[in-house]
Coordinates of C-alpha atoms in Angstrom, one line a residue:
Chain A
M1 CA 0.3 -0.5 0.1
R2 CA 0.9 3.4 -0.7
D3 CA 2.4 5.5 2.2
T4 CA 1.1 8.9 3.1
L5 CA 3.6 11.1 4.7
H6 CA 1.4 14.8 4.5
I7 CA -2.0 14.7 2.9
P8 CA -1.8 17.9 1.5
L9 CA -4.2 20.3 2.1
R10 CA -4.7 22.2 -1.7
P11 CA -6.5 25.7 -0.5
W12 CA -8.3 26.3 -3.9
P13 CA -9.6 23.2 -5.2
A14 CA -11.1 22.1 -1.6
L15 CA -12.6 26.1 -1.0
M16 CA -14.3 25.0 -4.5
V17 CA -16.4 21.7 -4.0
V18 CA -17.2 23.1 -0.1
A19 CA -18.9 26.2 -2.0
A20 CA -20.2 23.5 -4.6
L21 CA -21.6 21.1 -1.3
V22 CA -23.5 24.6 0.4
L23 CA -24.6 25.9 -2.6
L24 CA -26.3 22.4 -3.3
P25 CA -29.5 22.9 -1.1
V26 CA -29.9 26.0 -2.7
A27 CA -30.0 24.5 -6.2
G28 CA -32.2 21.9 -5.3
L29 CA -34.6 23.6 -4.0
A30 CA -34.6 26.3 -7.0
I31 CA -35.1 23.4 -9.5
G32 CA -37.8 22.1 -7.3
Q33 CA -36.5 19.3 -6.0
P34 CA -36.2 19.0 -2.4
F35 CA -36.3 15.0 -1.7
Y36 CA -32.7 14.8 -2.8
V37 CA -31.5 17.6 -0.1
V38 CA -32.5 14.7 2.2
F39 CA -30.6 12.5 -0.2
A40 CA -27.7 14.4 -0.3
T41 CA -27.7 14.7 3.6
R42 CA -27.2 10.4 3.7
V43 CA -24.6 10.7 1.3
L44 CA -22.4 12.8 3.6
I45 CA -23.6 10.8 6.8
Y46 CA -22.3 7.6 4.8
A47 CA -19.5 9.2 4.1
L48 CA -18.7 10.2 7.4
I49 CA -19.2 6.4 8.7
A50 CA -16.8 5.4 4.8
T51 CA -14.5 7.5 6.4
S52 CA -14.3 6.1 9.8
L53 CA -14.0 2.8 8.4
N54 CA -11.1 3.8 6.3
L55 CA -9.4 5.0 8.9
L56 CA -9.4 1.9 9.8
I57 CA -8.7 -0.1 6.4
G58 CA -6.6 2.1 4.4
F59 CA -4.4 4.2 7.0
G60 CA -4.7 0.6 9.5
G61 CA -4.8 -1.8 7.6
M62 CA -7.3 -3.7 9.8
V63 CA -10.5 -4.7 7.5
S64 CA -13.2 -4.8 9.7
F65 CA -16.5 -6.5 9.3
G66 CA -18.6 -5.6 11.5
H67 CA -17.9 -1.6 11.2
A68 CA -22.2 -2.1 11.2
A69 CA -22.1 -2.8 14.7
F70 CA -21.1 0.7 15.9
V71 CA -23.2 2.6 13.7
G72 CA -26.1 0.6 14.7
A73 CA -24.7 1.4 18.4
G74 CA -25.5 4.9 18.2
A75 CA -28.3 4.8 15.9
Y76 CA -30.0 2.8 18.9
T77 CA -28.6 4.9 21.8
V78 CA -30.6 8.5 19.5
G79 CA -33.6 6.0 19.3
M80 CA -33.6 4.9 23.0
L81 CA -32.6 8.4 24.8
M82 CA -35.5 10.2 22.7
P83 CA -38.3 8.6 23.9
A84 CA -36.9 9.0 27.1
G85 CA -36.8 12.4 26.7
I86 CA -33.7 13.9 25.8
V87 CA -34.4 15.7 22.5
S88 CA -31.6 18.0 23.0
A89 CA -28.3 17.1 19.8
W90 CA -26.0 18.0 22.0
L91 CA -26.7 15.2 24.0
L92 CA -27.8 12.3 22.2
W93 CA -25.5 13.1 19.5
P94 CA -22.1 12.6 21.9
A95 CA -24.1 9.6 23.3
A96 CA -24.4 8.0 20.0
L97 CA -20.4 8.5 19.5
A98 CA -19.6 7.2 23.1
A99 CA -21.6 4.2 22.3
G100 CA -19.8 4.0 19.3
A101 CA -16.4 4.2 21.6
L102 CA -17.7 1.7 24.7
L103 CA -18.9 -0.7 21.9
A104 CA -15.4 -0.9 20.2
L105 CA -13.0 -1.0 23.3
P106 CA -14.5 -4.3 24.4
I107 CA -14.4 -5.5 20.4
G108 CA -11.0 -4.3 19.7
A109 CA -9.6 -5.0 22.9
L110 CA -10.3 -9.3 21.8
S111 CA -10.2 -9.2 18.0
L112 CA -7.0 -6.7 17.8
R113 CA -4.9 -9.7 19.3
T114 CA -5.7 -11.7 15.4
R115 CA -4.7 -10.9 12.4
G116 CA -5.3 -11.0 9.2
V117 CA -8.1 -13.2 7.7
T118 CA -9.0 -14.4 11.1
F119 CA -9.9 -10.6 12.7
I120 CA -11.7 -9.8 9.3
M121 CA -13.9 -13.0 10.8
I122 CA -13.9 -12.3 14.3
T123 CA -15.2 -8.5 13.9
L124 CA -17.4 -10.2 11.8
A125 CA -18.6 -12.6 14.5
F126 CA -18.9 -10.2 17.2
A127 CA -21.0 -7.5 14.8
Q128 CA -23.6 -10.5 14.1
M129 CA -23.8 -11.1 17.7
A130 CA -24.9 -7.7 17.8
Y131 CA -27.5 -8.1 15.1
Y132 CA -29.3 -11.3 16.7
L133 CA -28.9 -9.2 20.5
V134 CA -30.9 -6.3 19.0
L135 CA -33.6 -8.7 16.9
S136 CA -34.5 -10.2 19.7
L137 CA -34.5 -7.9 22.6
R138 CA -38.2 -6.1 22.7
V139 CA -36.8 -3.3 24.1
L140 CA -34.9 -2.3 21.1
G141 CA -37.7 -2.7 18.8
S142 CA -37.0 -6.5 17.7
D143 CA -38.2 -6.9 14.8
D144 CA -40.2 -3.6 14.0
G145 CA -37.2 -0.7 15.3
L146 CA -38.0 2.1 16.9
T147 CA -39.1 4.9 15.3
L148 CA -39.1 8.5 16.4
S149 CA -41.5 11.2 15.9
V150 CA -39.4 14.2 15.9
R151 CA -35.9 15.6 15.4
P152 CA -33.8 15.8 18.0
S153 CA -33.2 20.4 18.3
L154 CA -30.2 22.2 18.1
G155 CA -31.3 25.1 19.7
F156 CA -30.2 27.4 17.3
V157 CA -31.4 26.1 15.0
D158 CA -34.4 24.0 13.5
L159 CA -33.2 20.6 12.5
G160 CA -37.0 19.9 11.7
R161 CA -36.0 21.6 8.5
D162 CA -34.1 19.3 6.0
V163 CA -31.9 22.3 4.4
T164 CA -30.3 23.2 8.3
F165 CA -29.8 19.4 8.7
Y166 CA -28.3 19.6 5.4
Y167 CA -25.6 22.1 6.3
V168 CA -25.4 20.6 10.2
A169 CA -24.9 16.8 8.8
L170 CA -22.1 18.7 6.2
T171 CA -20.4 21.1 9.1
L172 CA -20.4 17.5 10.5
L173 CA -18.5 15.7 8.2
L174 CA -15.7 18.5 7.8
A175 CA -14.7 18.2 11.0
V176 CA -14.7 14.4 10.7
L177 CA -12.2 15.0 8.0
A178 CA -10.3 17.8 9.1
G179 CA -9.9 16.3 12.2
M180 CA -8.6 12.8 10.5
R181 CA -6.5 14.7 8.2
A182 CA -4.9 16.3 11.4
M183 CA -4.5 12.8 12.9
L184 CA -2.9 11.1 10.0
N185 CA -0.3 14.1 9.7
A186 CA 1.1 14.0 12.5
P187 CA 3.4 11.3 13.9
I188 CA 0.4 8.7 15.3
G189 CA -1.1 9.0 11.9
R190 CA 2.4 7.6 10.2
A191 CA 3.5 5.1 13.0
L192 CA -0.7 3.5 12.2
Q193 CA 0.7 3.5 8.5
A194 CA 3.6 2.2 9.4
I195 CA 1.9 -0.8 11.2
R196 CA -0.2 -1.3 8.7
D197 CA 2.8 -1.9 6.5
N198 CA 4.9 -3.9 8.7
E199 CA 3.8 -4.5 12.2
T200 CA 6.6 -7.5 12.8
R201 CA 9.1 -4.5 12.2
M202 CA 7.0 -2.0 14.2
E203 CA 7.2 -4.2 17.4
A204 CA 10.4 -5.5 16.8
I205 CA 11.5 -1.8 17.6
G206 CA 9.2 -1.9 20.7
F207 CA 6.2 0.4 19.2
P208 CA 3.2 -0.5 21.4
V209 CA 1.4 -1.6 18.2
Y210 CA -1.8 -3.0 20.2
R211 CA -2.1 0.1 21.9
L212 CA -2.1 2.4 18.8
K213 CA -4.4 0.1 16.8
L214 CA -6.9 -0.5 19.4
L215 CA -6.7 3.4 19.8
V216 CA -7.7 3.9 16.1
F217 CA -10.5 0.9 16.3
V218 CA -12.3 3.2 19.1
V219 CA -11.8 6.4 17.4
A220 CA -13.3 4.9 14.2
G221 CA -15.9 3.3 16.4
A222 CA -16.8 6.6 17.8
A223 CA -16.9 8.4 14.8
A224 CA -19.4 5.7 13.2
G225 CA -21.4 5.5 16.6
L226 CA -21.8 9.5 15.5
G227 CA -22.9 9.0 11.8
G228 CA -25.8 5.8 13.0
G229 CA -27.0 8.7 15.5
L230 CA -26.8 11.1 12.6
L231 CA -29.0 8.6 10.7
A232 CA -31.2 7.9 13.6
S233 CA -32.0 11.6 14.1
L234 CA -32.5 11.8 10.1
N235 CA -34.6 9.2 9.4
G236 CA -36.8 8.9 12.8
L237 CA -36.4 5.1 12.5
V238 CA -33.8 2.7 13.5
G239 CA -34.0 -1.0 12.5
A240 CA -31.7 -4.5 12.9
N241 CA -31.1 -4.2 9.6
L242 CA -28.3 -1.4 10.1
L243 CA -26.3 -3.8 12.2
N244 CA -26.3 -7.0 9.7
W245 CA -23.1 -7.8 8.0
T246 CA -24.5 -7.4 4.3
E247 CA -24.2 -3.2 5.8
S248 CA -20.9 -3.9 7.3
G249 CA -20.0 -5.3 3.5
V250 CA -21.7 -2.4 2.0
L251 CA -19.6 -0.1 4.0
M252 CA -16.8 -2.2 3.2
I253 CA -17.6 -1.7 -0.3
M254 CA -17.9 2.1 -0.9
V255 CA -13.9 2.5 1.4
I256 CA -12.9 0.5 -1.5
L257 CA -14.9 1.9 -4.4
G258 CA -13.8 5.2 -3.2
G259 CA -10.3 4.2 -2.5
S260 CA -9.2 3.3 0.5
G261 CA -5.4 4.9 2.0
R262 CA -6.7 7.7 0.5
L263 CA -8.4 11.0 2.5
L264 CA -11.4 11.2 0.9
G265 CA -12.3 7.9 -0.4
G266 CA -14.8 7.1 2.4
V267 CA -16.5 10.9 1.2
A268 CA -16.3 9.4 -3.2
G269 CA -16.4 5.6 -1.9
A270 CA -19.7 6.3 -0.3
A271 CA -21.1 9.3 -2.8
V272 CA -20.4 7.4 -5.8
L273 CA -22.7 4.5 -4.6
L274 CA -25.6 6.0 -3.2
I275 CA -25.8 8.5 -6.4
A276 CA -25.4 5.5 -8.6
E277 CA -27.8 3.1 -6.9
E278 CA -30.3 6.0 -7.1
A279 CA -29.4 7.3 -11.0
I280 CA -29.7 4.1 -12.2
A281 CA -32.6 3.0 -10.3
E282 CA -35.1 5.7 -11.5
R283 CA -33.7 4.5 -15.2
T284 CA -34.0 1.2 -14.9
I285 CA -35.8 -1.9 -12.2
H286 CA -32.9 -3.8 -12.2
W287 CA -30.7 -1.2 -11.2
P288 CA -28.3 -3.9 -9.7
L289 CA -27.1 -5.0 -12.7
G290 CA -25.6 -1.6 -13.2
I291 CA -24.0 -1.1 -9.7
G292 CA -22.4 -4.8 -10.3
G293 CA -21.3 -3.5 -13.8
V294 CA -20.0 -0.2 -12.1
L295 CA -17.9 -2.2 -9.2
L296 CA -16.9 -4.8 -11.4
A297 CA -15.7 -2.1 -13.7
V298 CA -13.7 -0.2 -10.9
V299 CA -11.9 -3.8 -9.4
L300 CA -10.5 -4.5 -12.9
F301 CA -9.8 -1.3 -14.7
A302 CA -9.2 1.3 -11.4
P303 CA -7.5 -0.7 -8.4
D304 CA -6.4 2.1 -6.4
G305 CA -10.1 3.0 -6.0
L306 CA -11.8 5.6 -7.4
A307 CA -9.4 8.9 -5.9
G308 CA -6.5 6.3 -6.6
L309 CA -8.1 7.0 -10.0
M310 CA -8.1 11.2 -9.8
R311 CA -4.7 11.5 -8.8
R312 CA -3.0 9.0 -11.2
R313 CA -4.6 11.4 -13.6
A314 CA -3.5 14.3 -11.5
G315 CA 0.1 12.7 -12.3
T316 CA 0.6 12.9 -8.3
Chain B
M1 CA -37.5 -33.4 28.1
P2 CA -39.2 -36.9 26.2
L3 CA -36.4 -39.0 24.3
S4 CA -38.0 -38.5 21.3
L5 CA -37.6 -34.5 20.7
I6 CA -34.1 -34.8 21.2
A7 CA -33.3 -37.2 18.6
E8 CA -35.1 -35.1 16.4
Q9 CA -33.8 -32.5 17.4
L10 CA -30.4 -34.2 16.8
L11 CA -31.2 -35.2 13.8
N12 CA -32.5 -31.9 12.0
G13 CA -28.6 -30.9 13.3
L14 CA -27.0 -33.6 12.0
Q15 CA -28.9 -32.4 8.7
L16 CA -28.3 -28.6 8.9
G17 CA -24.6 -29.2 9.7
L18 CA -23.8 -32.1 6.4
M19 CA -25.8 -29.4 4.1
L20 CA -23.4 -26.5 5.4
F21 CA -20.4 -29.1 4.7
L22 CA -20.9 -29.0 1.2
L23 CA -21.0 -25.5 1.0
A24 CA -18.0 -25.6 3.4
A25 CA -16.3 -27.6 1.7
G26 CA -16.0 -25.7 -1.5
L27 CA -15.6 -22.7 -0.5
T28 CA -12.8 -23.8 2.3
L29 CA -10.6 -25.0 -1.3
V30 CA -11.4 -21.9 -3.0
F31 CA -10.5 -19.9 0.1
G32 CA -7.6 -22.2 1.3
I33 CA -5.9 -22.7 -2.6
M34 CA -6.7 -20.3 -4.4
D35 CA -6.1 -17.5 -1.4
M36 CA -9.4 -16.2 -2.6
I37 CA -12.3 -14.6 -1.2
N38 CA -15.5 -15.8 -2.6
L39 CA -18.4 -14.0 -1.4
A40 CA -20.9 -15.6 -4.6
H41 CA -20.5 -19.3 -3.3
G42 CA -23.7 -18.4 -1.6
S43 CA -24.7 -17.2 -5.3
L44 CA -23.9 -20.6 -6.7
Y45 CA -26.1 -22.5 -4.4
M46 CA -28.8 -20.3 -4.8
I47 CA -28.9 -20.8 -8.9
G48 CA -28.4 -24.9 -7.9
A49 CA -31.9 -25.1 -5.9
Y50 CA -33.9 -22.5 -9.1
I51 CA -32.3 -25.1 -11.7
A52 CA -33.7 -28.0 -9.7
A53 CA -37.2 -26.3 -9.1
A54 CA -37.3 -25.3 -13.0
V55 CA -36.0 -28.9 -14.2
I56 CA -38.9 -30.6 -11.2
G57 CA -40.9 -28.2 -12.3
A58 CA -40.1 -29.0 -16.4
S59 CA -40.2 -32.9 -15.4
G60 CA -42.1 -33.7 -12.5
S61 CA -38.4 -36.4 -11.5
F62 CA -36.4 -35.1 -8.4
L63 CA -33.3 -37.2 -9.8
L64 CA -33.5 -35.3 -12.7
G65 CA -33.9 -31.8 -11.0
I66 CA -30.9 -32.9 -8.7
A67 CA -29.0 -34.0 -12.3
G68 CA -30.2 -30.8 -13.8
A69 CA -28.7 -28.7 -11.0
V70 CA -25.9 -30.2 -10.6
A71 CA -24.5 -29.7 -14.7
G72 CA -26.3 -25.8 -14.8
T73 CA -24.7 -24.6 -11.9
V74 CA -21.2 -26.6 -12.9
V75 CA -20.6 -24.8 -16.6
I76 CA -21.9 -21.5 -14.5
G77 CA -19.1 -21.7 -11.6
V78 CA -17.0 -22.4 -14.4
G79 CA -17.7 -20.1 -16.8
L80 CA -17.4 -17.5 -13.8
E81 CA -14.0 -18.7 -12.9
I82 CA -12.8 -18.7 -16.4
A83 CA -14.1 -15.1 -17.4
L84 CA -13.5 -13.5 -14.3
L85 CA -12.7 -14.9 -10.8
R86 CA -9.1 -15.8 -12.8
R87 CA -8.1 -12.6 -12.7
L88 CA -8.6 -12.4 -9.0
Y89 CA -6.1 -14.7 -7.6
R90 CA -3.0 -12.3 -7.9
R91 CA -6.0 -9.2 -6.6
T92 CA -5.7 -8.1 -2.7
H93 CA -8.7 -9.7 -0.6
L94 CA -10.4 -6.3 -0.7
S95 CA -10.5 -6.2 -4.5
Q96 CA -11.9 -9.6 -4.4
V97 CA -14.7 -8.8 -1.9
L98 CA -15.9 -5.9 -4.2
A99 CA -15.8 -8.1 -7.4
T100 CA -17.7 -10.9 -5.4
F101 CA -20.1 -8.5 -3.7
A102 CA -20.6 -7.5 -7.3
V103 CA -21.4 -10.7 -8.6
I104 CA -24.3 -11.2 -6.0
L105 CA -25.8 -8.1 -6.8
I106 CA -25.4 -9.6 -10.9
A107 CA -26.8 -13.1 -9.8
N108 CA -29.7 -12.0 -7.6
E109 CA -30.9 -9.8 -10.1
I110 CA -30.5 -12.5 -13.3
V111 CA -32.5 -14.5 -11.1
R112 CA -35.0 -12.4 -10.5
M113 CA -35.2 -11.2 -13.5
I114 CA -36.0 -15.3 -14.7
W115 CA -38.1 -16.3 -11.7
G116 CA -39.2 -13.1 -10.2
S117 CA -39.6 -11.8 -6.6
Q118 CA -41.4 -14.2 -5.2
P119 CA -40.1 -17.2 -3.5
I120 CA -41.2 -20.9 -5.0
M121 CA -42.1 -23.4 -2.9
L122 CA -40.8 -26.9 -3.9
N123 CA -42.7 -29.9 -2.8
T124 CA -40.5 -32.6 -1.2
P125 CA -40.7 -35.8 -3.6
P126 CA -44.3 -37.5 -2.7
A127 CA -42.3 -41.4 -2.2
L128 CA -40.4 -39.6 0.3
S129 CA -42.5 -37.5 1.9
G130 CA -44.2 -39.3 4.7
P131 CA -42.6 -40.0 8.0
L132 CA -39.8 -43.0 9.1
E133 CA -40.5 -45.1 11.8
I134 CA -37.2 -45.9 13.8
G135 CA -37.8 -47.9 16.9
G136 CA -41.2 -46.4 17.9
F137 CA -40.0 -42.9 16.4
R138 CA -40.7 -40.6 13.5
Y139 CA -39.3 -38.7 11.2
P140 CA -39.7 -37.6 7.8
A141 CA -38.0 -39.6 5.4
Y142 CA -37.2 -37.1 3.1
R143 CA -34.6 -35.6 5.5
L144 CA -33.6 -39.0 6.0
V145 CA -32.7 -39.1 2.6
V146 CA -30.6 -34.9 2.8
I147 CA -28.8 -36.8 6.0
A148 CA -27.7 -39.8 3.5
V149 CA -26.8 -37.6 0.8
G150 CA -24.7 -35.4 2.5
L151 CA -22.7 -38.1 3.7
L152 CA -22.0 -40.0 1.0
A153 CA -21.2 -36.4 -0.4
A154 CA -18.9 -36.6 2.5
L155 CA -17.2 -39.7 1.6
L156 CA -17.0 -39.4 -2.0
L157 CA -15.0 -36.3 -0.8
Y158 CA -12.9 -37.8 1.4
W159 CA -11.9 -40.7 -1.3
L160 CA -11.1 -38.4 -3.7
V161 CA -9.3 -35.8 -1.7
T162 CA -7.3 -38.5 0.0
R163 CA -7.2 -40.9 -2.4
T164 CA -6.9 -39.9 -6.3
R165 CA -4.2 -38.1 -7.8
A166 CA -6.4 -35.0 -8.4
G167 CA -7.3 -34.8 -4.6
M168 CA -3.2 -35.3 -4.2
W169 CA -2.7 -31.9 -5.5
V170 CA -5.7 -30.4 -4.2
R171 CA -3.8 -31.0 -0.5
A172 CA -0.9 -30.0 -1.8
G173 CA -2.4 -26.7 -3.3
A174 CA -4.1 -26.1 0.2
S175 CA -0.8 -26.5 2.0
D176 CA 1.5 -24.7 0.1
R177 CA 0.3 -23.9 -3.4
E178 CA 3.6 -22.2 -5.7
M179 CA 5.7 -25.3 -4.0
A180 CA 2.8 -27.4 -6.0
E181 CA 3.5 -25.1 -8.6
V182 CA 7.1 -25.4 -8.4
M183 CA 6.4 -29.2 -8.0
G184 CA 4.6 -29.0 -11.6
V185 CA 1.2 -29.2 -10.7
D186 CA -0.9 -27.2 -13.0
T187 CA -2.6 -25.0 -10.3
R188 CA -4.5 -23.4 -13.8
R189 CA -7.1 -26.7 -14.5
L190 CA -6.2 -27.4 -10.9
F191 CA -8.0 -24.0 -9.5
T192 CA -11.1 -24.7 -12.0
F193 CA -11.6 -28.6 -11.3
V194 CA -11.6 -27.0 -7.4
F195 CA -14.2 -24.3 -8.3
A196 CA -16.1 -27.4 -10.4
I197 CA -16.2 -29.6 -7.5
G198 CA -17.2 -26.3 -5.1
A199 CA -20.1 -25.4 -7.5
A200 CA -21.4 -29.2 -7.3
L201 CA -21.6 -29.0 -3.6
S202 CA -23.6 -26.1 -3.4
A203 CA -25.3 -27.0 -6.0
V204 CA -26.0 -30.3 -4.5
A205 CA -27.2 -28.4 -1.2
G206 CA -29.4 -26.4 -3.1
A207 CA -31.5 -28.8 -4.4
L208 CA -31.6 -30.7 -1.3
L209 CA -32.6 -28.0 0.5
G210 CA -35.1 -26.0 -1.7
P211 CA -38.0 -28.5 -0.5
L212 CA -37.1 -27.1 3.3
L213 CA -36.5 -23.9 2.7
A214 CA -38.1 -21.5 0.9
V215 CA -36.4 -21.2 -2.7
Q216 CA -35.7 -17.3 -3.1
V217 CA -33.5 -14.5 -4.1
G218 CA -31.1 -13.9 -1.9
M219 CA -31.2 -17.5 0.2
G220 CA -27.9 -17.4 -0.9
E221 CA -26.3 -14.7 1.2
N222 CA -28.2 -16.1 4.4
V223 CA -26.2 -19.3 4.5
L224 CA -22.8 -17.9 3.2
I225 CA -22.6 -16.5 6.6
L226 CA -22.3 -19.9 8.5
A227 CA -20.4 -21.0 6.0
F228 CA -17.5 -18.4 6.7
V229 CA -18.2 -19.0 9.9
V230 CA -17.7 -23.0 9.9
I231 CA -14.2 -22.4 7.9
S232 CA -13.5 -20.2 10.4
I233 CA -13.5 -23.0 12.8
G234 CA -12.6 -25.5 10.9
G235 CA -9.8 -24.1 9.7
I236 CA -9.4 -22.4 6.2
G237 CA -8.1 -25.2 3.4
S238 CA -9.4 -28.4 5.3
I239 CA -12.0 -30.7 4.8
R240 CA -11.9 -32.5 7.6
G241 CA -11.8 -28.9 9.5
A242 CA -15.1 -28.0 7.2
L243 CA -16.8 -31.2 8.3
V244 CA -15.9 -30.7 12.2
G245 CA -16.5 -26.9 11.6
S246 CA -19.8 -27.4 10.1
L247 CA -21.1 -30.3 12.2
L248 CA -20.8 -28.5 15.4
V249 CA -22.2 -25.1 13.7
G250 CA -25.5 -27.2 12.9
L251 CA -26.1 -29.3 15.5
L252 CA -24.6 -26.5 18.1
D253 CA -27.5 -24.0 16.6
T254 CA -30.4 -26.5 16.4
I255 CA -30.0 -27.4 19.4
G256 CA -29.9 -24.6 21.2
R257 CA -32.6 -23.1 19.6
A258 CA -34.6 -26.2 20.4
F259 CA -33.5 -26.7 24.1
L260 CA -32.2 -23.6 25.5
P261 CA -35.1 -21.4 25.2
F262 CA -36.5 -24.1 27.6
L263 CA -33.6 -24.0 29.9
F264 CA -33.6 -20.5 30.3
R265 CA -37.2 -20.9 31.7
Q266 CA -36.0 -23.7 34.4
M267 CA -33.8 -21.3 35.6
F268 CA -34.8 -17.7 35.2
P269 CA -37.8 -15.5 35.8
P270 CA -40.0 -15.5 32.5
V271 CA -39.1 -11.8 32.1
I272 CA -36.1 -12.2 31.3
A273 CA -36.1 -15.9 30.1
G274 CA -38.8 -15.1 27.4
E275 CA -36.3 -13.0 25.4
A276 CA -32.9 -13.9 26.7
G277 CA -33.3 -17.7 25.5
P278 CA -33.6 -16.7 22.0
A279 CA -31.6 -14.3 21.8
V280 CA -28.9 -16.3 23.4
A281 CA -29.6 -19.0 21.1
S282 CA -28.9 -17.5 18.0
V283 CA -25.4 -16.0 18.6
L284 CA -24.4 -19.3 20.0
I285 CA -22.5 -20.5 17.2
Y286 CA -21.4 -16.6 16.9
V287 CA -19.8 -17.2 20.6
L288 CA -18.3 -20.2 19.3
M289 CA -16.7 -18.7 16.0
A290 CA -14.8 -15.6 18.2
A291 CA -13.7 -18.2 21.0
V292 CA -12.3 -20.1 18.4
L293 CA -10.6 -17.7 16.6
Y294 CA -9.7 -16.2 19.7
F295 CA -8.0 -19.1 21.0
R296 CA -6.9 -21.1 18.0
P297 CA -6.4 -18.1 14.8
T298 CA -5.8 -20.7 12.1
G299 CA -9.1 -22.6 13.4
L300 CA -9.4 -26.1 14.7
F301 CA -7.7 -27.8 11.5
P302 CA -5.4 -25.0 9.9
A303 CA -4.4 -27.1 6.5
R304 CA -1.3 -24.8 6.5
G305 CA 1.8 -24.9 8.7

């Protein structure tokens, strides 16, 4: 895998992209398609979740097949706290983040004792345990899931309005990306990638490999929990399917599609997959064929994912 | 606790275990020899079930259905291997996940286009639809046949792998692919051969389980995860591991689901037992998997090293 010693920030391209994203809902309302604001918000949230998984897979070399469990932890936290009377997003979303982190701690502590394919399988096992437990407990809604009647409140803005939620989600995504870039550019980020490239050597020189991997695993779990909380807040619906292994699979697909090991890999993958799904689904009911074809094309012709394709064309 | 109930659940567990073995054996060989994560393995199982349903529907003969399913699925499987999967052997596991996930999407949609989204109900063959008496205890004849076929397949596979030249190549490839190549094994044909075996076994499982479970789009994914659990427990690349793993999983899951709620009701107040019982029963196999992987990361019978 390639090494990223420093992730540059090119101000003009970045500003243009951010500006485009900021103006997106305005454009959507102008052409009379307000539905797309909610859809775009979903894309932003999945971009956040996929980015957290990219941190694990692409930069940490930890291929976790159970990431959906942390998303579910955050979503169900919001789903349970809101009917209990807590409606402030200032409490709900940090709680979702904490839930993701708290679930990631024991799962990571046990799973990170293994490596390679074993790690993939054991994370899958833990996620399935979480899925079935959630499915069986009536207090968590078992088959039907939980429904929320209102959106959380932020105090100074009304999250009930879709456009407002969009901007809040955009802010959070940018914050997560900025944080991740800062982390990866710092010595800890280099150590992480060094572990990904040659764990034995890092252990041999005495680096606390296990502790760093666990730290990153918990951070990724926390971010995924936040994403789950946002999803629950956006949709007003929380179902056990959020934790299913196929959901974890879709998240992995997003990371691989977008380019694992690149800062924007998760964002690119989530955006392309969800938008392609929506676009193809409008044209034909046989949209899975289209998506399958797109994925195959990416695997065969863009081995570094889409973000890698862009880099190659830019000549870096 | 009536003895007949225990016996019935034991046999059900054995049946599930043997069917899982048919799937897991193919999966573990592909994973062990070609080092390829093949998520589309479940799709071959689904295709086998659908072809069997179609042939039985057209001809009325169950035997013809199984034969047709095997033939058709092997052709499709080998075609898939030559056209696409062959290019993935040298790629990273992540690329393989991506590509085979795409194959699942495409296969599911093609099946949906041909047969529709409604599940197809297959009937057990009329000659076998009644129960059989064994020492005063009755068990469906068809399920006994499924168990018998599963055992036969296991024996055939054992004979193939341990007593034939091709089987020797398979074991060599699972143990150390590069060494086998260097020693002159034609790995290209070996890989296609292994894939064909996997496809045939999956088709048999699909055709046999058709009357017991509904034949529907997406049936492959439910069973795929169980197959991965089995090969993780048994050890990647090991057929013996696949057999032990699948029997463990089949028995534990069936007996757990049947008796754990009852056990919990004896031990705990109904408020807890009502939910905790089924909840714990459904995660038993994953707990087993996590435990095995924690203490023996390479599984119970690793093929390599």
